[in-house]
Coordinates of C-alpha atoms in Angstrom, one line a residue:
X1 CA 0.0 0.0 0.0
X2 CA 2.7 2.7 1.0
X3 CA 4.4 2.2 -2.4
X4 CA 1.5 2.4 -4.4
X5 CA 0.9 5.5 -2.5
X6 CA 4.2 6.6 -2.9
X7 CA 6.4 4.3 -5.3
X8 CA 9.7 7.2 -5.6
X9 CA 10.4 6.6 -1.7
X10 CA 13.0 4.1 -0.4
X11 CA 11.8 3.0 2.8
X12 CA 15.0 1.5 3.5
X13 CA 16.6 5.4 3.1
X14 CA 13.8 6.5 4.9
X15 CA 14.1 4.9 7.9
X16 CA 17.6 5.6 8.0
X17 CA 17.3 9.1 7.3
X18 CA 14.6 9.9 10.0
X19 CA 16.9 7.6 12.3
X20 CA 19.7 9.6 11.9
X21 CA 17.2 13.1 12.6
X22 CA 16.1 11.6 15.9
X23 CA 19.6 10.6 17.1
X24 CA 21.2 14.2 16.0
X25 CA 18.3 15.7 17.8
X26 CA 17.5 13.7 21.2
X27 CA 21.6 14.4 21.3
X28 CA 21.8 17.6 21.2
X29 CA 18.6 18.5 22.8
X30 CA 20.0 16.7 26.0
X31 CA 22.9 18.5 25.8
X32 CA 21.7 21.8 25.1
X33 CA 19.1 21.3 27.9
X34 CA 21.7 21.0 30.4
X35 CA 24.7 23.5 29.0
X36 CA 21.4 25.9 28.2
X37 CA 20.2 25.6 31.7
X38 CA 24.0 26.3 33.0
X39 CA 23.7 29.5 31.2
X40 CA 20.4 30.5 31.7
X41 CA 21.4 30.7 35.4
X42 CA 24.2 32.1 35.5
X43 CA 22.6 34.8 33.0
X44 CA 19.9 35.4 35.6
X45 CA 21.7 34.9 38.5
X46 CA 24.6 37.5 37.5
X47 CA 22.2 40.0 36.7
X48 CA 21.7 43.9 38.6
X49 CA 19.7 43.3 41.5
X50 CA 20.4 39.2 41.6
X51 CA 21.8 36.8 44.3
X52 CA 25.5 36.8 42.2
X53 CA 25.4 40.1 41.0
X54 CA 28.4 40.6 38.9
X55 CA 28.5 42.6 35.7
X56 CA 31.6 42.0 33.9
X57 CA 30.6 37.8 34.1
X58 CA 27.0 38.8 33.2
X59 CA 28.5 41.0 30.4
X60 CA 30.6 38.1 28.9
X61 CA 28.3 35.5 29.0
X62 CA 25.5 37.4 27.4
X63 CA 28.2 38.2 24.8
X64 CA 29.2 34.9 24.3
X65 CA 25.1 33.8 23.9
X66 CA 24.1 36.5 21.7
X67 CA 27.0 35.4 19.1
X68 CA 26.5 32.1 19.2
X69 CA 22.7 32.1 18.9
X70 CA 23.1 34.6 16.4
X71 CA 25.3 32.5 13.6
X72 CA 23.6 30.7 10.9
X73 CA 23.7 26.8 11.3
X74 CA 25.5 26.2 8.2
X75 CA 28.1 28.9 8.6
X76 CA 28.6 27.8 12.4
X77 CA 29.5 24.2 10.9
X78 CA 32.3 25.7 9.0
X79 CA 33.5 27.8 11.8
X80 CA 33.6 24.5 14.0
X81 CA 35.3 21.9 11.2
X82 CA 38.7 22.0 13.5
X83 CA 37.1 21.8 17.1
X84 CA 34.4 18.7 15.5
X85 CA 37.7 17.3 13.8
X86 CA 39.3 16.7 17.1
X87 CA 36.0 15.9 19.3
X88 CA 34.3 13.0 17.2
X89 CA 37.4 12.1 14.6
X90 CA 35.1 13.4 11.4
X91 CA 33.6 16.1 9.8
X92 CA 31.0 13.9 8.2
X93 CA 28.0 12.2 9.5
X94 CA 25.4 12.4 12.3
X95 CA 28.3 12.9 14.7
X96 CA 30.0 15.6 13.4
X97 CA 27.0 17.5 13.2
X98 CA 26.3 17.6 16.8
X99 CA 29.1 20.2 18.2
X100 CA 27.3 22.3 15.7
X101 CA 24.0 21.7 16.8
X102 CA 24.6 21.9 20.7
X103 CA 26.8 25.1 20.4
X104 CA 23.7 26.6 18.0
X105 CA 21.1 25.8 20.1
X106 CA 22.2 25.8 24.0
X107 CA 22.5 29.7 23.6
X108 CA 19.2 30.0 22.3
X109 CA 17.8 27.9 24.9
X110 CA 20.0 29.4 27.7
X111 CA 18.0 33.0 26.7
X112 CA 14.6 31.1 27.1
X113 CA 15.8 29.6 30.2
X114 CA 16.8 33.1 31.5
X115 CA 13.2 34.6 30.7
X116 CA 11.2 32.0 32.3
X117 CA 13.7 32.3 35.4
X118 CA 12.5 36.4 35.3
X119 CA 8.9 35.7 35.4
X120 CA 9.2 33.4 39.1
X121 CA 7.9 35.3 42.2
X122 CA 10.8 38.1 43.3
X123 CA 8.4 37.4 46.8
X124 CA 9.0 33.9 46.5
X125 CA 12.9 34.3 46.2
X126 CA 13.3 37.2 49.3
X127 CA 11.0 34.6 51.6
X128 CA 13.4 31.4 50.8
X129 CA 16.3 33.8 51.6
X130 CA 14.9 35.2 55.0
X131 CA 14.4 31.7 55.6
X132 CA 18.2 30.9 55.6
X133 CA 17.8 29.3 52.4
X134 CA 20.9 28.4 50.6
X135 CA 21.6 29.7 47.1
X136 CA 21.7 25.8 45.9
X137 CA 18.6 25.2 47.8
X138 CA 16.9 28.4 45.7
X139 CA 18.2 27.4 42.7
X140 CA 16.9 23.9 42.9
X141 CA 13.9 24.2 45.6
X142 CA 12.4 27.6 44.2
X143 CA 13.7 28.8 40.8
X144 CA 13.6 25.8 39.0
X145 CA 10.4 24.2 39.8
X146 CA 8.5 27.8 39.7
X147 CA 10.0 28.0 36.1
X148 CA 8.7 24.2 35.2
X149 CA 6.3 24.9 33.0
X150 CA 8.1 27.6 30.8
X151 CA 11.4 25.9 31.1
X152 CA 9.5 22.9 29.2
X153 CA 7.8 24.9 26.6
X154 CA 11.4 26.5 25.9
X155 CA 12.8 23.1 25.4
X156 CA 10.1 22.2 23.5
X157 CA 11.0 25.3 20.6
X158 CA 14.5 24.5 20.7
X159 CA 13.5 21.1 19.7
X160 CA 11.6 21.7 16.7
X161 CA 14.8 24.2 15.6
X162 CA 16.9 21.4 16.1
X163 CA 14.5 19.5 13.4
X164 CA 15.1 22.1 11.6
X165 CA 18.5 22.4 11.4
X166 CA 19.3 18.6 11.0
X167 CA 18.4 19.0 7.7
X168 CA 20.4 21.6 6.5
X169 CA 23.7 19.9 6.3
X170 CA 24.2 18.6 3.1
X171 CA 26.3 18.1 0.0
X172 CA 26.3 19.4 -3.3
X173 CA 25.6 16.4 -5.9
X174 CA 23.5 14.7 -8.7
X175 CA 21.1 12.2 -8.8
X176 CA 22.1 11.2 -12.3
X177 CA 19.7 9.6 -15.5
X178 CA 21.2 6.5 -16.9
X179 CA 20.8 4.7 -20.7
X180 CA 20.5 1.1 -19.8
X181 CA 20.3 -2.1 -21.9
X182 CA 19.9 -6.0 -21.8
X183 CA 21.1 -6.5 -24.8
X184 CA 24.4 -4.3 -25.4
X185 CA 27.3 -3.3 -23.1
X186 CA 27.8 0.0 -24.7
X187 CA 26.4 3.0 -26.5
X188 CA 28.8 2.3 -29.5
X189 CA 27.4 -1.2 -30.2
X190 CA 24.4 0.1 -30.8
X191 CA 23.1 -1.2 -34.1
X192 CA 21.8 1.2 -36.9
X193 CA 17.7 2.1 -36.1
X194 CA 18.2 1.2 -32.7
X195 CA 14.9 1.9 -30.8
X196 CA 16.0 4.3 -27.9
X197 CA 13.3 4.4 -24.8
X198 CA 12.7 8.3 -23.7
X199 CA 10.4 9.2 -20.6
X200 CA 7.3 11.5 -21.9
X201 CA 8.5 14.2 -19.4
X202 CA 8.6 17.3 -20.9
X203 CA 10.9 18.7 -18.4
X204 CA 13.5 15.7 -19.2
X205 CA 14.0 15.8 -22.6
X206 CA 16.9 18.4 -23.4
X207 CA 18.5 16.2 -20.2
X208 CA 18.5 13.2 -22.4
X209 CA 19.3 14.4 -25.8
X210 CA 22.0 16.0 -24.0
X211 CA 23.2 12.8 -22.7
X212 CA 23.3 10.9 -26.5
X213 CA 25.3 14.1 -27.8
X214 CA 28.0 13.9 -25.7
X215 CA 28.3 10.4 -25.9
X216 CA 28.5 11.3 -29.9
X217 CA 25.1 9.6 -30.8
X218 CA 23.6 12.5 -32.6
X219 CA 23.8 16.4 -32.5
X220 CA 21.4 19.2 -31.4
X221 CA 20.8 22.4 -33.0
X222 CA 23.4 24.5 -31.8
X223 CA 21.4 27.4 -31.4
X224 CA 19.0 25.9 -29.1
X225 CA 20.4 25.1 -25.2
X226 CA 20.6 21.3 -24.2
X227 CA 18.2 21.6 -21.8
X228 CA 15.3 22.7 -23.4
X229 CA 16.3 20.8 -26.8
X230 CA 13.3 18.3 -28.3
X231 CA 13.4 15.6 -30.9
X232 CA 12.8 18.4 -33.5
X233 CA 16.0 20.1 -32.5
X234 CA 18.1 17.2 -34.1
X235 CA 19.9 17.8 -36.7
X236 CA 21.8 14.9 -37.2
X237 CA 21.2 11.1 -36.3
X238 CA 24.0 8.9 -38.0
X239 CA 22.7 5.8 -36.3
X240 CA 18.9 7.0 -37.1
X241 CA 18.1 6.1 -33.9
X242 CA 14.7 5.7 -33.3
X243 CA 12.9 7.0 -30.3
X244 CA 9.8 6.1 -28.4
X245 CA 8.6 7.7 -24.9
X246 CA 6.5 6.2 -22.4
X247 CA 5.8 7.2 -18.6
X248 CA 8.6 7.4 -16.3
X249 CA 7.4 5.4 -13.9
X250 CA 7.0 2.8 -16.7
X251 CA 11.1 2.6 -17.9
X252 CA 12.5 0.4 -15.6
X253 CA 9.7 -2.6 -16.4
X254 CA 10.8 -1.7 -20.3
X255 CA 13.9 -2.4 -19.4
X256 CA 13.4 -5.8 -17.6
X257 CA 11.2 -6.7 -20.7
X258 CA 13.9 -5.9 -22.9
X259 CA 11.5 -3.5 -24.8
X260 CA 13.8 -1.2 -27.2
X261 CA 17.6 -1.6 -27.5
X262 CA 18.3 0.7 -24.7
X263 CA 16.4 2.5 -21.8
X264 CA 16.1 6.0 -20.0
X265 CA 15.8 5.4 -16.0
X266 CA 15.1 8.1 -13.7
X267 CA 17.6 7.3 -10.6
X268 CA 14.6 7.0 -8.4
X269 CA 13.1 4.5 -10.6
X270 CA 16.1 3.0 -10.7
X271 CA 16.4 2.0 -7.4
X272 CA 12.9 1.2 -6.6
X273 CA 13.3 -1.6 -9.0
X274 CA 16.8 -2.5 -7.3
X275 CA 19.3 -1.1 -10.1
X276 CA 22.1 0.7 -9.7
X277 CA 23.6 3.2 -12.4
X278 CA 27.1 2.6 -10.9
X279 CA 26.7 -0.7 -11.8
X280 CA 24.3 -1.6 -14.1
X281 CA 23.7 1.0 -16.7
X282 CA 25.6 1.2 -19.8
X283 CA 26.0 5.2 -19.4
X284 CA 25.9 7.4 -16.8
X285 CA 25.1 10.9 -17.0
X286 CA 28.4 13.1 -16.4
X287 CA 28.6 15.9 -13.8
X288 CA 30.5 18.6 -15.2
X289 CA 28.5 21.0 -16.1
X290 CA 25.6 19.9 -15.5
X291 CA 22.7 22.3 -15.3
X292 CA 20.7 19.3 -13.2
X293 CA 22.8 19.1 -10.3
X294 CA 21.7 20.4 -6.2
X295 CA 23.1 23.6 -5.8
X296 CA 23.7 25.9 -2.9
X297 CA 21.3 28.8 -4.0
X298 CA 22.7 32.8 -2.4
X299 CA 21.7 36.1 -2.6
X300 CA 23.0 37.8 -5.2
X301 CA 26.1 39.3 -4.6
X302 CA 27.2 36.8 -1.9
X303 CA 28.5 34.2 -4.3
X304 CA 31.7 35.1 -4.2
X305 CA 31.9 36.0 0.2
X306 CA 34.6 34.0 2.0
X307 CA 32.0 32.2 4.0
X308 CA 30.5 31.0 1.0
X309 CA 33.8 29.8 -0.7
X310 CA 35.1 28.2 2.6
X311 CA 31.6 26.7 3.0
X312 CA 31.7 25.2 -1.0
X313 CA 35.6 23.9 -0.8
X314 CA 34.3 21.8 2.3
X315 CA 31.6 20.3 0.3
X316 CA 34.1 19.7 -3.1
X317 CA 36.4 18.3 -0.9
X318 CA 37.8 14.8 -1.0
X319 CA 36.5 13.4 2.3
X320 CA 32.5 14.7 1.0
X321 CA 33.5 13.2 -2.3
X322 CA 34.5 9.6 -0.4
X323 CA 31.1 10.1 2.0
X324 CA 28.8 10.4 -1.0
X325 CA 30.6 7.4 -3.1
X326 CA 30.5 5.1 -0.1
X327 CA 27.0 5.7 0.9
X328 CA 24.6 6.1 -2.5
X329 CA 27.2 3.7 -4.7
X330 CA 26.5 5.3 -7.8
X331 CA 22.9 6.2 -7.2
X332 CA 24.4 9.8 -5.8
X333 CA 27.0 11.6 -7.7
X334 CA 29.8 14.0 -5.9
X335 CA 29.7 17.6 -7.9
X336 CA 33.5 18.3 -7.8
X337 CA 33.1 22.2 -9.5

């Protein structure tokens, strides 16, 4: 039933992916609950007017939250490649995202923490101290369980900015077509009038003429751009290839039926029927320059920002290259420009 209802997911990916979201988040919300209760109190309890009134701490530490809650998640990442380096022993994976993610987000709790420590009773706090009550004993007798209630709800927002951010790490790549065939090993033994299987997507067209020019199969109309090229925008077929589309969804089974000499698969459908370009296709599409891969999108003017460039040689480096190789096997392609 689910993949009827949704045949392009991978359950297996799935499961794995909202796996990794929960352990990157339960992590890091335990730890930012504790470091962001730390410096909630000492926020409030340095205040003016507090039980360890001190200015110059108070001054620091709010200095040291307001910068730190203040840096985007995927520029903090960068700043923090050396320091998550030495802590986990990687700058890839789960792991290495949590130094980021506690260091984001324990500020940002530590300032809810602070406000729902303001709105407790002062009357409550002067009575516990005429008592004889111990700082320690307010802290954890008074201020803490007055708070409750806002102290959860707090916890509860940083939580679902956690969410949030666990899914902005990622890597610049391409989830590449590829020509496949049961009955030849390569695009040059093609025969002449080979019947070539397209998907009727509009949108995919330019990306698969595209793919038999460069591989020297037949050649577009130089004045039209690759990707919005049609059948009509050939203007020469040597082979006279012959070419007949069908629904996307519909490639894979042509394939397995051996219908045509050679077959179109949208990665997705590739893998839903347990194929892997890597491995089994007979040409993959290349990366350079390739108007189809996942970019990192800025506002204009920014693309050329140190952060920016720092933040793209991390992701053209060799060790994402090696990530994304290791875990998709093909099915992923590293963008190395």
């Amino acid at each position: 039933m689910f993949e009827k209802w949704f045949p392009n997911v991978d359950l297996t990916e799935l499961w794995s992916a909202t796996y990794e979201t929960l352990y990157m988040t339960l992590i890091s919300l335990f730890f930012a609950f504790i470091i962001g209760i730390i410096l909630g109190l000492l926020l409030f309890l340095t205040a003016k007017g507090s039980l360890w009134q001190n200015k110059a701490i108070n001054s620091v530490i709010a200095a040291v939250v307001n910068v730190f809650r203040s840096i985007p998640f995927l520029i903090l990442i960068i700043l923090l490649l050396g320091f998550t380096k030495i802590l986990v022993g990687t700058i890839l994976g789960p792991n290495a995202a949590l130094p980021a993610l506690v260091i984001g987000s324990a500020p940002f709790y530590a300032r809810l923490v602070e406000i729902a420590l303001r709105e407790v009773d002062k009357g409550v706090i002067e009575a516990a101290k005429s008592m004889g009550a111990k700082t320690s004993t307010i802290i954890f007798k008074v201020l803490l369980p007055e708070s409750m209630p806002a102290l959860i709800s707090g916890i509860t927002v940083t939580a679902i900015a956690l969410i949030g951010s666990t899914a902005i790490a990622g890597a610049v790549h391409l989830e590449p077509f590829g020509i496949y065939s049961k009955k030849y090993k390569s695009l040059k033994d093609l025969p002449d009038g080979a019947t070539i299987i397209l998907t009727n997507n509009v949108a995919e067209q330019g990306r698969m003429l595209a793919m038999l020019q460069n591989a020297g199969l037949i050649t577009l109309d130089s004045k039209v751009e690759a990707v919005d090229a049609t059948q009509k925008n050939i203007t020469k077929n040597p082979k006279n290839l012959k070419f007949k589309k069908i629904a996307p969804e519909l490639t894979a089974k042509a394939y397995e039926n051996k219908e045509g000499d050679a077959a179109f698969i949208n990665v997705n459908y590739a893998i839903q029927n347990k194929l892997n370009p890597k491995k089994d296709a007979i040409e993959v599409e290349s990366t350079k320059n390739n108007p189809y891969a996942n970019i990192i999108a800025v506002r204009k003017g920014e693309e050329d920002s140190k952060k920016i460039k720092a933040l793209m040689e991390v992701l053209h480096s060799k060790e994402i290259k090696n990530f994304i190789d290791k875990k998709y096997d093909g099915s992923v392609l590293p963008v190395a420009e």
